[in-house]
Structure formats: C-alpha cells, structure tokens
Amino acid sequence: MTAHQEQGESSLGRLRHDLRGDCEKCFGLCCVALPFAASSDFAATKDKGTPCRNLQDDFRCAVHQSLRQLGFRGCTVYDCFGAGQKVSQETYAGRDWRQAPELAKQMYEVFPLMWQLHELLWYLTEASTLQPARPLHAKIKRVLRETESFTELAPEALLQVDVAAQRAKVGELLRQVSELVRTEACRQQKGGRGKANHVGRGADLMGAKLRGADLRGANLRGAYLIAADLRGANLRWADLIGADFRDTDLRGADLTDSLFLTQAQLNAAKGDASTKIPPSFTRPPHWAGSSA
C-alpha cells in the first residue's frame, strides 16, 4: 500500500470514528432489543425485548471472552456501527431501559432503525473518499448529510422515517460508485482489462473453490461465500457490500483495497497473519496466528 493510500485509510478511520460500536457507552441494546434463535450461531433462543441471559446489571456480557466456545458465535460477528451508543447517549440522553421502563418498548423499535442508518453512513463515508467517484461526490455528501439528519431526530420522528426507501436510494448511489471505482481500478492495473470483473450480485458461491482466484474488481455484492475457499485470492477493488463471509477461508487473501468491507464480515471469516486487510480494521482474535 502506498503512503497516499495509507493516508486515505487513516482519514477514513477518523471519519468513521463515531460509526464503530462502543459497548462501554451502550445499554446493551443489541443484547435485549434483538431476537435470535437457537442455531449454529446461537446456543439458545431469545425473543425481541428480552434481555440475553448473559447480560449483566452493568450492561456487560458475562461470557464475552468465551462467546465462540459457548455457542454464541453470532454475537462475535455483530456490528451496530455505533448505533448502540448513539441511541443510549444521544437519542435517550443517557436514560436506559431499566431506569425508564416506560421507554423500553420504543427504544427497542428505535435501535434497529438507527442501526440501519448508521450502516448506510458507514458505506457513504467510504464512498465520499473514493477518488474515482469524484463525479458523484456532491451527491454522496448530500445523501450522507440527509441520512445523518435522520439519526439526530427525536424517537417519535425517527420512527416515522421510511428507512427502506433511504436504503434503496443509498443502494443505487453505492452501485454507481462501485462501477466507477472498479472500472477505473481495473483500467489502471498492470495490463489492465479496462473493464470491471463481474461476478454478479447475490452470486451463490457457497463452498466454492476459489483458491488463488483473481477477483480484482469483482462484483461480489450480496454474494453467498459461506465456507468458500478464498485462500490467496486477490480481492482488491472487489465490491463486498453485503457479502456473506461466514466461515470463508481468507488465509493469505488480499482485501487491502476492497470496497465496502465491514469488521463483521472479517469476524465471520477465517483468516491468518498473512491475510491482508485495510489498516483501519482489526484482525479478529480467532484468526490463526493473530496477535490481537
């Protein structure tokens, strides 16, 4: 990675500071507001609005260090994009659902909406820094400001926002950004193809044997990559928005310039010390050879 790229990554990291979960400032909202069912990801079933059995009085997880071993892998791959502390500290000004039980039901409805909006902000923030998308920067910033304004609303107003419509608007804009960035990146490659690699949105690549594959500039939006073998694969400039990386083998893979990557995707995958990831991300502790 060049010094210019590293500087860009550092800048992006600063812009995303408030879009990273801070459990110390949250009232355990993901542990109470969201439901989950007994499965390979969760060792038990929990209803929406019911506190997880592992949630302590101080809103910390009693088994945080042993979640994977105890069958709660789903918790380790979840990312609220900072929505938890936003709802806890700003939307409800520090009032938690235990202190103000009359607000609990509303809080559980607000949190998933804030989570979706913060996820959109995560992607839009990245899009605003991508140079090949310069023709769209003004529009990106307008939509980013609009999305951010929704997160500042009072609970009652936020519940009236058509988040699905906003997701659709942002999704189309990000699609355009992706096309510009992937095409330009591939054109500049040594011996560049001049055209972005196209796999196809929502491609079924479960268990696919893609070891060492050249997936530079690939459209992997929403792709099912569950348990796929991507060891040593080149995923630079690949659009990874919504791609399912559960148990995907990323050992030795290169994701340094991939588009719209999230920490949750990395947490869901298998990797090692040779997996190349953007410097603003954290190497998951369960990865082989991880020093985290």
Coordinates of C-alpha atoms in Angstrom, one line a residue:
M1 CA 0.0 0.0 0.0
T2 CA 1.3 3.4 -0.9
A3 CA 1.8 6.3 1.5
H4 CA -1.1 8.1 -0.2
Q5 CA -3.4 5.1 0.3
E6 CA -2.3 4.8 3.9
Q7 CA -3.1 8.4 4.5
G8 CA -6.5 7.9 2.9
E9 CA -7.2 4.9 5.2
S10 CA -6.2 7.0 8.2
S11 CA -8.5 9.8 7.1
L12 CA -11.3 7.3 6.6
G13 CA -10.7 5.8 10.0
R14 CA -11.1 9.2 11.6
L15 CA -14.3 9.9 9.6
R16 CA -15.8 6.6 10.9
H17 CA -14.8 7.2 14.5
D18 CA -18.5 7.5 15.6
L19 CA -19.6 4.6 13.4
R20 CA -17.8 2.0 15.5
G21 CA -19.5 0.2 18.3
D22 CA -18.6 1.4 21.8
C23 CA -20.2 -1.1 24.2
E24 CA -19.0 1.0 27.2
K25 CA -21.4 3.7 26.2
C26 CA -24.3 1.5 25.3
F27 CA -27.1 0.0 27.4
G28 CA -26.7 -3.5 26.0
L29 CA -29.3 -2.7 23.3
C30 CA -28.2 -5.5 20.9
C31 CA -28.5 -7.9 23.8
V32 CA -32.0 -7.0 24.6
A33 CA -33.7 -5.4 21.6
L34 CA -32.8 -8.0 19.0
P35 CA -34.1 -11.6 18.9
F36 CA -32.1 -14.7 18.0
A37 CA -32.9 -18.4 17.5
A38 CA -31.0 -21.5 18.6
S39 CA -28.7 -22.4 15.7
S40 CA -25.1 -22.8 14.8
D41 CA -24.7 -19.1 15.7
F42 CA -26.6 -19.1 19.0
A43 CA -26.8 -21.6 21.8
A44 CA -30.3 -20.5 22.8
T45 CA -33.4 -18.7 21.7
K46 CA -34.2 -15.2 22.8
D47 CA -37.3 -13.0 22.0
K48 CA -37.1 -9.4 21.0
G49 CA -37.2 -7.2 24.1
T50 CA -36.0 -10.0 26.4
P51 CA -32.5 -9.5 27.9
C52 CA -30.0 -12.1 27.0
R53 CA -29.3 -14.5 29.9
N54 CA -25.6 -13.4 29.7
L55 CA -26.3 -9.7 30.1
Q56 CA -25.2 -8.3 33.5
D57 CA -26.6 -5.4 35.5
D58 CA -23.8 -3.2 34.2
F59 CA -24.9 -4.0 30.6
R60 CA -21.7 -6.0 30.0
C61 CA -21.6 -9.6 28.7
A62 CA -20.8 -12.2 31.4
V63 CA -19.2 -14.5 28.8
H64 CA -17.7 -12.0 26.4
Q65 CA -14.3 -13.8 26.3
S66 CA -15.9 -17.2 25.7
L67 CA -18.7 -16.5 23.2
R68 CA -17.5 -18.7 20.5
Q69 CA -16.7 -21.6 22.8
L70 CA -20.2 -21.4 24.4
G71 CA -22.0 -21.3 21.1
F72 CA -22.7 -17.6 20.7
R73 CA -20.6 -17.0 17.6
G74 CA -23.4 -14.8 16.2
C75 CA -22.6 -12.2 18.8
T76 CA -18.9 -12.1 17.7
V77 CA -19.8 -11.2 14.2
Y78 CA -22.4 -8.5 15.0
D79 CA -21.6 -4.8 14.5
C80 CA -24.0 -2.0 15.3
F81 CA -21.9 0.6 13.5
G82 CA -22.1 2.8 16.6
A83 CA -25.9 2.8 16.8
G84 CA -25.9 1.5 20.3
Q85 CA -24.1 4.4 21.9
K86 CA -26.0 6.9 19.7
V87 CA -29.4 5.7 20.9
S88 CA -28.2 5.3 24.5
Q89 CA -26.3 8.6 25.0
E90 CA -27.9 10.9 22.5
T91 CA -31.4 9.8 21.4
Y92 CA -32.4 9.0 25.0
A93 CA -29.8 11.2 26.7
G94 CA -28.4 8.5 29.0
R95 CA -31.7 7.1 30.2
D96 CA -31.6 3.3 30.0
W97 CA -34.4 0.8 29.6
R98 CA -34.1 -0.3 33.3
Q99 CA -34.2 3.2 34.7
A100 CA -37.1 4.2 32.4
P101 CA -39.1 1.0 31.6
E102 CA -41.8 3.2 30.1
L103 CA -39.4 4.0 27.2
A104 CA -38.1 0.4 26.7
K105 CA -40.6 -0.7 24.0
Q106 CA -39.9 2.5 22.0
M107 CA -36.2 2.2 22.5
Y108 CA -36.3 -1.4 21.1
E109 CA -38.0 -0.1 18.0
V110 CA -35.7 2.9 17.5
F111 CA -32.4 0.9 17.9
P112 CA -32.8 -1.3 14.7
L113 CA -33.7 1.8 12.7
M114 CA -30.6 3.7 14.0
W115 CA -28.5 0.6 13.2
Q116 CA -29.6 0.6 9.6
L117 CA -29.0 4.3 9.2
H118 CA -25.5 4.0 10.7
E119 CA -24.7 1.2 8.4
L120 CA -25.7 3.4 5.5
L121 CA -23.4 6.1 6.9
W122 CA -20.6 3.6 7.1
Y123 CA -20.8 3.0 3.4
L124 CA -21.5 6.6 2.3
T125 CA -18.5 7.8 4.3
E126 CA -16.2 5.4 2.4
A127 CA -17.8 6.4 -0.9
S128 CA -17.1 10.1 -0.2
T129 CA -13.4 9.4 0.0
L130 CA -13.0 7.3 -3.2
Q131 CA -11.3 9.4 -5.9
P132 CA -12.7 7.6 -9.0
A133 CA -16.2 8.5 -7.7
R134 CA -15.4 12.3 -7.8
P135 CA -18.3 13.0 -10.3
L136 CA -20.7 11.7 -7.6
H137 CA -19.1 13.3 -4.5
A138 CA -21.5 16.2 -4.3
K139 CA -24.5 13.8 -4.4
I140 CA -22.9 11.4 -2.0
K141 CA -22.3 14.2 0.5
R142 CA -25.9 15.4 0.2
V143 CA -27.3 12.0 0.8
L144 CA -24.8 11.4 3.6
R145 CA -26.0 14.7 5.3
E146 CA -29.6 13.7 4.8
T147 CA -29.0 10.2 6.3
E148 CA -27.2 11.8 9.2
S149 CA -30.0 14.2 9.9
F150 CA -32.4 11.3 10.4
T151 CA -30.1 9.9 13.2
E152 CA -30.5 13.3 15.0
L153 CA -34.3 13.1 15.2
A154 CA -36.3 12.6 18.3
P155 CA -37.5 9.0 18.8
E156 CA -41.1 9.7 17.7
A157 CA -39.9 11.4 14.5
L158 CA -37.3 8.7 13.7
L159 CA -40.0 6.0 13.9
Q160 CA -41.8 7.8 11.0
V161 CA -38.7 7.7 8.7
D162 CA -39.0 5.4 5.7
V163 CA -35.7 3.7 6.2
A164 CA -36.4 1.2 3.5
A165 CA -36.7 4.0 1.0
Q166 CA -33.5 5.5 2.2
R167 CA -31.7 2.2 1.9
A168 CA -32.9 1.9 -1.7
K169 CA -31.7 5.4 -2.5
V170 CA -28.3 4.8 -0.9
G171 CA -28.0 1.4 -2.5
E172 CA -28.4 2.8 -6.0
L173 CA -25.9 5.5 -5.3
L174 CA -23.4 3.0 -4.0
R175 CA -23.9 0.8 -7.0
Q176 CA -22.9 3.7 -9.2
V177 CA -19.9 4.4 -7.0
S178 CA -18.8 0.8 -7.3
E179 CA -19.0 0.8 -11.1
L180 CA -16.8 3.9 -11.3
V181 CA -14.2 2.7 -8.8
R182 CA -13.9 -0.9 -10.0
T183 CA -13.7 0.1 -13.7
E184 CA -11.0 2.8 -13.0
A185 CA -9.0 0.4 -10.7
C186 CA -9.1 -2.3 -13.3
R187 CA -8.1 0.1 -16.1
Q188 CA -5.0 1.2 -14.1
Q189 CA -3.9 -2.4 -13.3
K190 CA -0.7 -3.5 -14.9
G191 CA -2.0 -5.0 -18.2
G192 CA -5.4 -3.6 -17.1
R193 CA -8.5 -5.1 -18.6
G194 CA -10.3 -1.7 -18.7
K195 CA -13.5 -3.3 -17.5
A196 CA -14.5 -4.3 -14.0
N197 CA -14.7 -8.0 -13.3
H198 CA -18.3 -9.1 -13.0
V199 CA -19.5 -12.0 -10.9
G200 CA -23.0 -10.9 -10.2
R201 CA -25.0 -9.6 -7.3
G202 CA -26.1 -12.3 -4.9
A203 CA -23.9 -15.0 -6.6
D204 CA -24.2 -18.4 -5.0
L205 CA -20.6 -19.2 -4.2
M206 CA -21.1 -21.3 -1.1
G207 CA -18.2 -23.7 -0.7
A208 CA -16.7 -22.5 -4.0
K209 CA -13.1 -23.5 -4.7
L210 CA -11.6 -20.1 -5.4
R211 CA -8.1 -20.5 -4.0
G212 CA -5.7 -18.1 -5.6
A213 CA -8.5 -16.6 -7.7
D214 CA -8.1 -13.2 -9.4
L215 CA -11.2 -11.4 -8.2
R216 CA -9.9 -7.9 -8.6
G217 CA -12.8 -5.5 -9.3
A218 CA -15.3 -8.3 -8.9
N219 CA -18.9 -7.5 -8.1
L220 CA -19.5 -9.7 -5.1
R221 CA -22.4 -7.6 -3.7
G222 CA -24.6 -9.9 -1.6
A223 CA -22.6 -13.0 -2.7
Y224 CA -23.0 -16.1 -0.6
L225 CA -19.4 -17.0 0.1
I226 CA -20.2 -19.3 3.1
A227 CA -17.3 -21.8 3.6
A228 CA -15.8 -20.8 0.3
D229 CA -12.1 -21.3 -0.2
L230 CA -10.5 -17.9 -1.0
R231 CA -7.0 -18.7 0.3
G232 CA -4.6 -16.4 -1.5
A233 CA -7.3 -14.8 -3.6
N234 CA -6.9 -11.2 -4.8
L235 CA -10.0 -9.2 -3.7
R236 CA -8.6 -5.8 -4.3
W237 CA -11.2 -3.3 -5.5
A238 CA -13.9 -6.1 -5.2
D239 CA -17.3 -4.8 -4.1
L240 CA -18.0 -6.7 -0.9
I241 CA -21.1 -4.9 0.3
G242 CA -23.5 -7.5 1.9
A243 CA -21.3 -10.5 1.0
D244 CA -21.7 -13.4 3.4
F245 CA -18.3 -14.4 4.7
R246 CA -19.4 -17.0 7.3
D247 CA -16.5 -19.5 7.6
T248 CA -15.0 -18.2 4.3
D249 CA -11.3 -19.1 4.3
L250 CA -9.4 -15.9 3.7
R251 CA -6.0 -17.1 4.7
G252 CA -3.4 -15.2 2.6
A253 CA -6.1 -13.3 0.7
D254 CA -5.6 -9.6 -0.2
L255 CA -8.5 -7.3 0.8
T256 CA -6.5 -4.1 1.1
D257 CA -8.5 -2.0 -1.4
S258 CA -11.8 -3.9 -1.3
L259 CA -14.9 -1.8 -1.3
F260 CA -17.5 -1.5 1.5
L261 CA -15.9 -4.1 3.8
T262 CA -17.1 -4.3 7.4
Q263 CA -15.5 -5.6 10.5
A264 CA -18.4 -8.0 11.0
Q265 CA -17.5 -9.7 7.7
L266 CA -13.9 -10.2 8.8
N267 CA -15.1 -11.5 12.1
A268 CA -17.3 -14.1 10.4
A269 CA -14.5 -15.4 8.2
K270 CA -11.4 -17.5 8.8
G271 CA -8.0 -15.8 8.3
D272 CA -4.5 -15.7 9.5
A273 CA -1.5 -13.4 9.9
S274 CA -0.9 -13.4 6.1
T275 CA -4.4 -12.1 5.3
K276 CA -4.0 -8.6 4.0
I277 CA -6.7 -6.2 5.4
P278 CA -7.0 -2.4 5.4
P279 CA -5.1 -0.8 8.3
S280 CA -8.3 0.7 9.7
F281 CA -9.7 -2.8 10.5
T282 CA -8.8 -5.1 13.4
R283 CA -7.5 -8.6 12.8
P284 CA -10.1 -10.9 14.6
P285 CA -8.7 -12.7 17.7
H286 CA -9.8 -16.1 16.4
W287 CA -7.8 -15.9 13.2
A288 CA -4.8 -18.3 13.2
G289 CA -1.6 -16.5 14.1
S290 CA -3.5 -13.4 15.2
S291 CA -1.6 -11.2 17.7
A292 CA -4.8 -9.4 18.6

